[in-house]
Coordinates of C-alpha atoms in Angstrom, one line a residue:
M237 CA -45.6 79.8 -48.2
K238 CA -46.4 78.7 -51.7
L239 CA -43.2 80.1 -53.5
P240 CA -40.6 78.3 -51.2
L241 CA -42.6 74.9 -51.8
I242 CA -42.7 75.6 -55.5
M243 CA -39.0 76.3 -55.3
L244 CA -38.4 73.1 -53.5
S245 CA -40.8 71.1 -55.7
A246 CA -39.0 72.1 -58.4
I247 CA -35.7 71.1 -57.1
I248 CA -37.0 67.7 -56.5
A249 CA -38.3 67.3 -59.9
L250 CA -35.3 68.2 -61.7
T251 CA -33.1 65.5 -59.8
A252 CA -35.4 62.6 -59.4
C253 CA -34.6 61.9 -62.8
T254 CA -33.2 58.3 -61.6
S255 CA -34.8 54.8 -60.5
S256 CA -33.2 51.9 -58.2
S257 CA -33.4 48.4 -59.7
T258 CA -36.7 48.0 -58.3
G259 CA -37.9 50.8 -60.1
R260 CA -38.4 53.3 -57.0
K261 CA -37.4 57.1 -58.3
Q262 CA -34.6 57.9 -56.4
V263 CA -33.5 61.6 -55.5
M264 CA -29.9 61.8 -55.1
L265 CA -27.7 65.4 -54.7
F266 CA -24.4 64.2 -54.4
S267 CA -21.7 62.8 -56.6
E268 CA -20.4 59.2 -56.1
S269 CA -17.3 60.7 -55.2
E270 CA -18.5 63.0 -52.5
L271 CA -20.1 59.8 -51.0
D272 CA -17.1 57.8 -51.3
K273 CA -15.1 60.3 -49.7
M274 CA -17.8 60.3 -47.0
G275 CA -17.8 56.6 -46.4
A276 CA -14.2 56.4 -45.9
A277 CA -13.9 58.9 -43.5
S278 CA -16.8 57.7 -41.8
F279 CA -15.1 54.1 -41.7
E280 CA -11.6 55.4 -40.3
D281 CA -13.5 57.1 -37.5
M282 CA -15.1 54.0 -36.5
K283 CA -12.2 51.8 -36.5
K284 CA -10.1 54.7 -34.3
Q285 CA -13.4 54.7 -31.8
T286 CA -14.4 50.6 -31.4
P287 CA -12.4 47.9 -30.8
I288 CA -11.6 45.5 -33.7
S289 CA -11.8 41.7 -33.3
T290 CA -8.4 39.5 -33.7
D291 CA -10.0 36.8 -33.4
R292 CA -8.6 34.4 -36.6
A293 CA -11.4 32.1 -36.4
T294 CA -14.5 35.0 -36.5
N295 CA -12.4 36.7 -39.2
D296 CA -11.6 34.2 -41.5
F297 CA -15.7 33.4 -40.9
V298 CA -16.7 37.0 -41.7
Q299 CA -14.2 37.5 -44.3
C300 CA -14.9 34.5 -46.1
V301 CA -18.7 35.1 -46.4
A302 CA -18.2 38.8 -47.6
S303 CA -15.6 37.6 -50.4
A304 CA -18.2 35.6 -51.7
I305 CA -20.9 38.6 -51.8
T306 CA -18.6 41.4 -53.1
Q307 CA -17.5 39.0 -55.8
N308 CA -21.3 39.1 -57.2
V309 CA -21.0 43.0 -56.7
A310 CA -20.8 44.8 -60.2
K311 CA -17.6 47.0 -60.3
S312 CA -19.7 50.1 -61.5
V313 CA -20.7 50.1 -57.4
H314 CA -17.0 49.7 -56.3
K315 CA -14.4 49.2 -58.6
G316 CA -11.6 48.4 -56.0
D317 CA -11.5 45.7 -53.2
W318 CA -13.7 46.1 -50.7
E319 CA -12.7 46.8 -47.0
V320 CA -14.3 44.3 -44.1
V321 CA -13.7 45.2 -40.5
I322 CA -15.4 42.9 -37.6
F323 CA -15.6 44.9 -34.6
D324 CA -15.4 43.9 -31.2
S325 CA -18.8 45.1 -29.9
A326 CA -22.1 43.2 -28.8
Q327 CA -23.9 45.4 -31.0
V328 CA -26.0 43.2 -33.2
N329 CA -25.5 45.1 -36.3
A330 CA -23.5 45.3 -39.8
F331 CA -23.1 48.1 -42.3
A332 CA -21.5 48.7 -45.7
L333 CA -20.7 52.3 -46.6
P334 CA -20.1 53.8 -49.9
G335 CA -16.5 53.3 -51.0
G336 CA -16.2 49.7 -50.7
K337 CA -16.5 49.4 -46.8
I338 CA -18.0 46.9 -44.7
G339 CA -18.1 46.6 -40.5
V340 CA -19.8 43.7 -39.2
Y341 CA -19.9 43.4 -35.3
T342 CA -19.7 40.6 -33.3
G343 CA -22.4 40.5 -31.8
I344 CA -24.8 40.3 -34.6
L345 CA -22.8 36.9 -34.8
N346 CA -24.5 35.0 -32.1
V347 CA -28.0 35.8 -34.1
T348 CA -26.7 34.3 -37.2
E349 CA -26.6 30.6 -37.2
N350 CA -24.6 29.7 -40.3
Q351 CA -22.7 31.3 -43.3
D352 CA -26.2 31.6 -45.1
Q353 CA -27.4 34.1 -42.4
L354 CA -24.5 35.7 -41.9
G355 CA -24.7 36.1 -46.4
A356 CA -28.0 37.6 -46.2
I357 CA -26.9 39.9 -43.6
I358 CA -23.7 41.1 -45.9
G359 CA -26.0 41.1 -48.9
H360 CA -28.8 43.3 -47.1
E361 CA -25.8 46.0 -46.0
V362 CA -24.3 45.6 -49.7
G363 CA -27.7 46.5 -51.3
H364 CA -27.9 49.4 -49.3
V365 CA -24.7 50.6 -51.4
I366 CA -25.9 49.2 -54.6
E367 CA -29.2 50.8 -54.6
H368 CA -27.1 54.9 -53.7
H369 CA -29.5 55.2 -50.1
S370 CA -26.9 56.6 -48.4
N371 CA -26.7 59.5 -51.5
E372 CA -30.7 59.5 -50.9
R373 CA -30.7 59.7 -47.1
L374 CA -28.5 62.6 -47.4
S375 CA -30.6 64.5 -50.1
A376 CA -33.8 63.6 -48.3
N377 CA -32.4 65.5 -45.1
K378 CA -30.7 68.0 -47.2
L379 CA -34.1 68.7 -48.7
Q380 CA -35.6 68.3 -45.2
S381 CA -33.3 71.2 -44.0
M382 CA -34.2 73.5 -47.1
G383 CA -37.9 72.8 -47.2
M384 CA -38.0 73.9 -43.3
S385 CA -35.8 76.6 -43.8
A386 CA -38.2 78.0 -46.8
A387 CA -41.6 77.3 -44.3
T388 CA -39.9 79.1 -41.7
V389 CA -39.4 82.4 -43.9
A390 CA -42.8 81.8 -45.2
V391 CA -44.2 81.5 -41.7
G392 CA -42.1 84.7 -41.0
M393 CA -43.1 87.0 -43.6
A394 CA -47.3 85.7 -42.4
D395 CA -49.1 87.3 -39.8
V396 CA -49.8 84.3 -38.3
E397 CA -50.4 83.1 -34.7
N398 CA -48.9 80.3 -32.5
K399 CA -45.9 80.0 -35.4
G400 CA -43.7 77.4 -33.2
M401 CA -46.9 75.6 -33.4
W402 CA -46.9 75.7 -37.5
M403 CA -43.5 74.7 -37.2
A404 CA -43.7 71.7 -35.1
G405 CA -46.3 70.4 -37.1
L406 CA -44.4 71.2 -40.3
G407 CA -41.6 69.1 -38.6
L408 CA -43.5 66.5 -37.3
G409 CA -45.0 65.6 -40.8
L410 CA -41.7 65.9 -42.2
Q411 CA -40.5 63.5 -40.0
Y412 CA -43.3 60.6 -40.3
G413 CA -44.8 61.7 -43.8
V414 CA -41.4 61.5 -45.6
I415 CA -38.2 60.7 -43.9
M416 CA -39.4 57.7 -41.8
P417 CA -41.0 56.1 -44.3
Y418 CA -38.3 56.5 -47.2
G419 CA -35.9 54.7 -44.5
R420 CA -38.7 51.8 -44.7
A421 CA -38.6 51.9 -48.4
H422 CA -35.1 51.7 -48.1
E423 CA -34.5 48.4 -45.8
S424 CA -37.4 46.9 -47.9
E425 CA -35.6 47.2 -51.2
A426 CA -31.9 46.2 -49.4
D427 CA -33.8 43.6 -48.1
I428 CA -35.4 42.0 -51.6
V429 CA -31.9 43.1 -53.2
G430 CA -29.6 41.3 -50.7
Q431 CA -31.8 38.5 -51.3
D432 CA -30.7 38.2 -54.7
L433 CA -27.4 38.9 -54.0
M434 CA -26.4 36.0 -51.8
A435 CA -28.5 33.3 -54.2
R436 CA -26.0 35.0 -57.3
S437 CA -23.1 34.4 -54.4
G438 CA -24.1 30.6 -53.5
F439 CA -26.3 31.1 -50.2
E440 CA -29.6 29.9 -49.3
P441 CA -31.5 32.9 -50.1
S442 CA -34.1 31.4 -47.7
A443 CA -32.0 31.8 -44.7
S444 CA -32.8 35.3 -45.1
I445 CA -36.6 34.5 -44.0
K446 CA -35.2 32.6 -40.8
L447 CA -32.5 35.1 -40.0
W448 CA -35.9 37.8 -39.4
Q449 CA -37.3 35.4 -37.4
N450 CA -34.2 34.8 -35.1
M451 CA -34.3 38.5 -35.3
A452 CA -37.8 38.9 -34.1
K453 CA -37.1 36.9 -31.0
L454 CA -35.2 39.7 -29.6
S455 CA -36.9 42.4 -30.5
K456 CA -40.3 42.0 -28.9
D457 CA -40.4 45.5 -27.6
A458 CA -39.9 47.1 -30.8
P459 CA -41.4 50.1 -32.0
A460 CA -44.9 50.3 -34.2
E461 CA -43.7 49.9 -37.7
F462 CA -45.2 53.6 -38.0
M463 CA -43.0 54.9 -35.9
S464 CA -39.9 53.3 -36.7
T465 CA -37.1 53.6 -40.0
H466 CA -37.6 49.8 -40.1
P467 CA -40.2 47.8 -41.1
S468 CA -41.4 45.0 -38.6
N469 CA -40.2 41.9 -38.6
Q470 CA -43.6 40.3 -40.1
T471 CA -43.2 42.9 -43.1
R472 CA -39.8 41.8 -43.8
I473 CA -40.5 37.8 -43.2
K474 CA -43.7 38.6 -45.6
Q475 CA -41.4 40.1 -48.6
L476 CA -38.6 37.9 -47.9
T477 CA -41.1 34.9 -48.6
E478 CA -42.7 36.6 -51.4
H479 CA -39.5 37.2 -53.3
L480 CA -38.5 33.9 -52.5
P481 CA -39.1 32.1 -55.6
V482 CA -37.3 35.0 -57.9
S483 CA -34.4 34.4 -55.2
M484 CA -34.2 30.6 -56.1
K485 CA -33.7 31.4 -60.2
Y486 CA -29.9 32.8 -59.5
Y487 CA -29.5 29.8 -56.6
Q488 CA -26.8 27.2 -57.6
T489 CA -26.3 24.5 -55.0
G490 CA -22.7 23.9 -56.7
N491 CA -21.6 27.7 -55.9
K492 CA -21.9 27.3 -52.6
P493 CA -19.1 28.8 -50.7
Q494 CA -17.3 26.8 -47.8
C495 CA -17.2 29.4 -44.8
Q496 CA -17.1 27.9 -41.4
K497 CA -18.9 29.7 -38.5
P498 CA -16.5 28.9 -35.3
S499 CA -18.2 26.9 -33.1
V500 CA -17.4 30.0 -29.8
I501 CA -17.5 33.7 -31.0
P502 CA -15.2 35.4 -28.0
T503 CA -17.0 37.5 -25.9
P504 CA -16.9 41.0 -27.0
K505 CA -14.8 44.0 -24.5
S506 CA -17.6 46.3 -25.3

């Protein structure tokens, strides 16, 4: 099994030549143009599959917050305009994709109490794009597939009993030892990058802490942190609280946007 694993390690060593803004080493196997095309294609599919909100007040509110955030994103991340779509869905979720795409589900507007908390959500999601997390996740999946293939060949060549058990063990080790912690690292990094971004955009950075306190009330039955791709709510609150003095340095009250949340969010159709 040594040769396939050495080959896999060599690939990782050759590609781990970049670092995120927080200093974390990154493995990225895809070009930015490839990621942009993937992001655009995925976004078009979502627009076909999920109803889009036509409520004027809701759209104005989300577009206002998103515009304030994206104005402070470097052109090296995305050169053109950002496309922002509000999906008419009860999902408590939002996302950003490479290629300047942002999706916000109306369900999350019932958790975000004001423009600052929505700024925390969009800042976090754009933080994933800024730090190339989609590239890393796709690269990790590709390396996982290569590693499993290599391990399968190696086990197949050896006279090993219970080969299925060995392969299941390797899969479990990769899933909980590499892929899931990788996801948690991305989420924590996006929290910090997003908190700085929302502060630069004029949103009160402490609102990110209140946001996750709200989220904690909704996720009492969440899985243990070890078994989740996301940090626990308490971990996120602790990390954001510790980083708050740094974010506050970027916050200027005179730069505060005036995005008015509607008093009533229409009930989603889906």
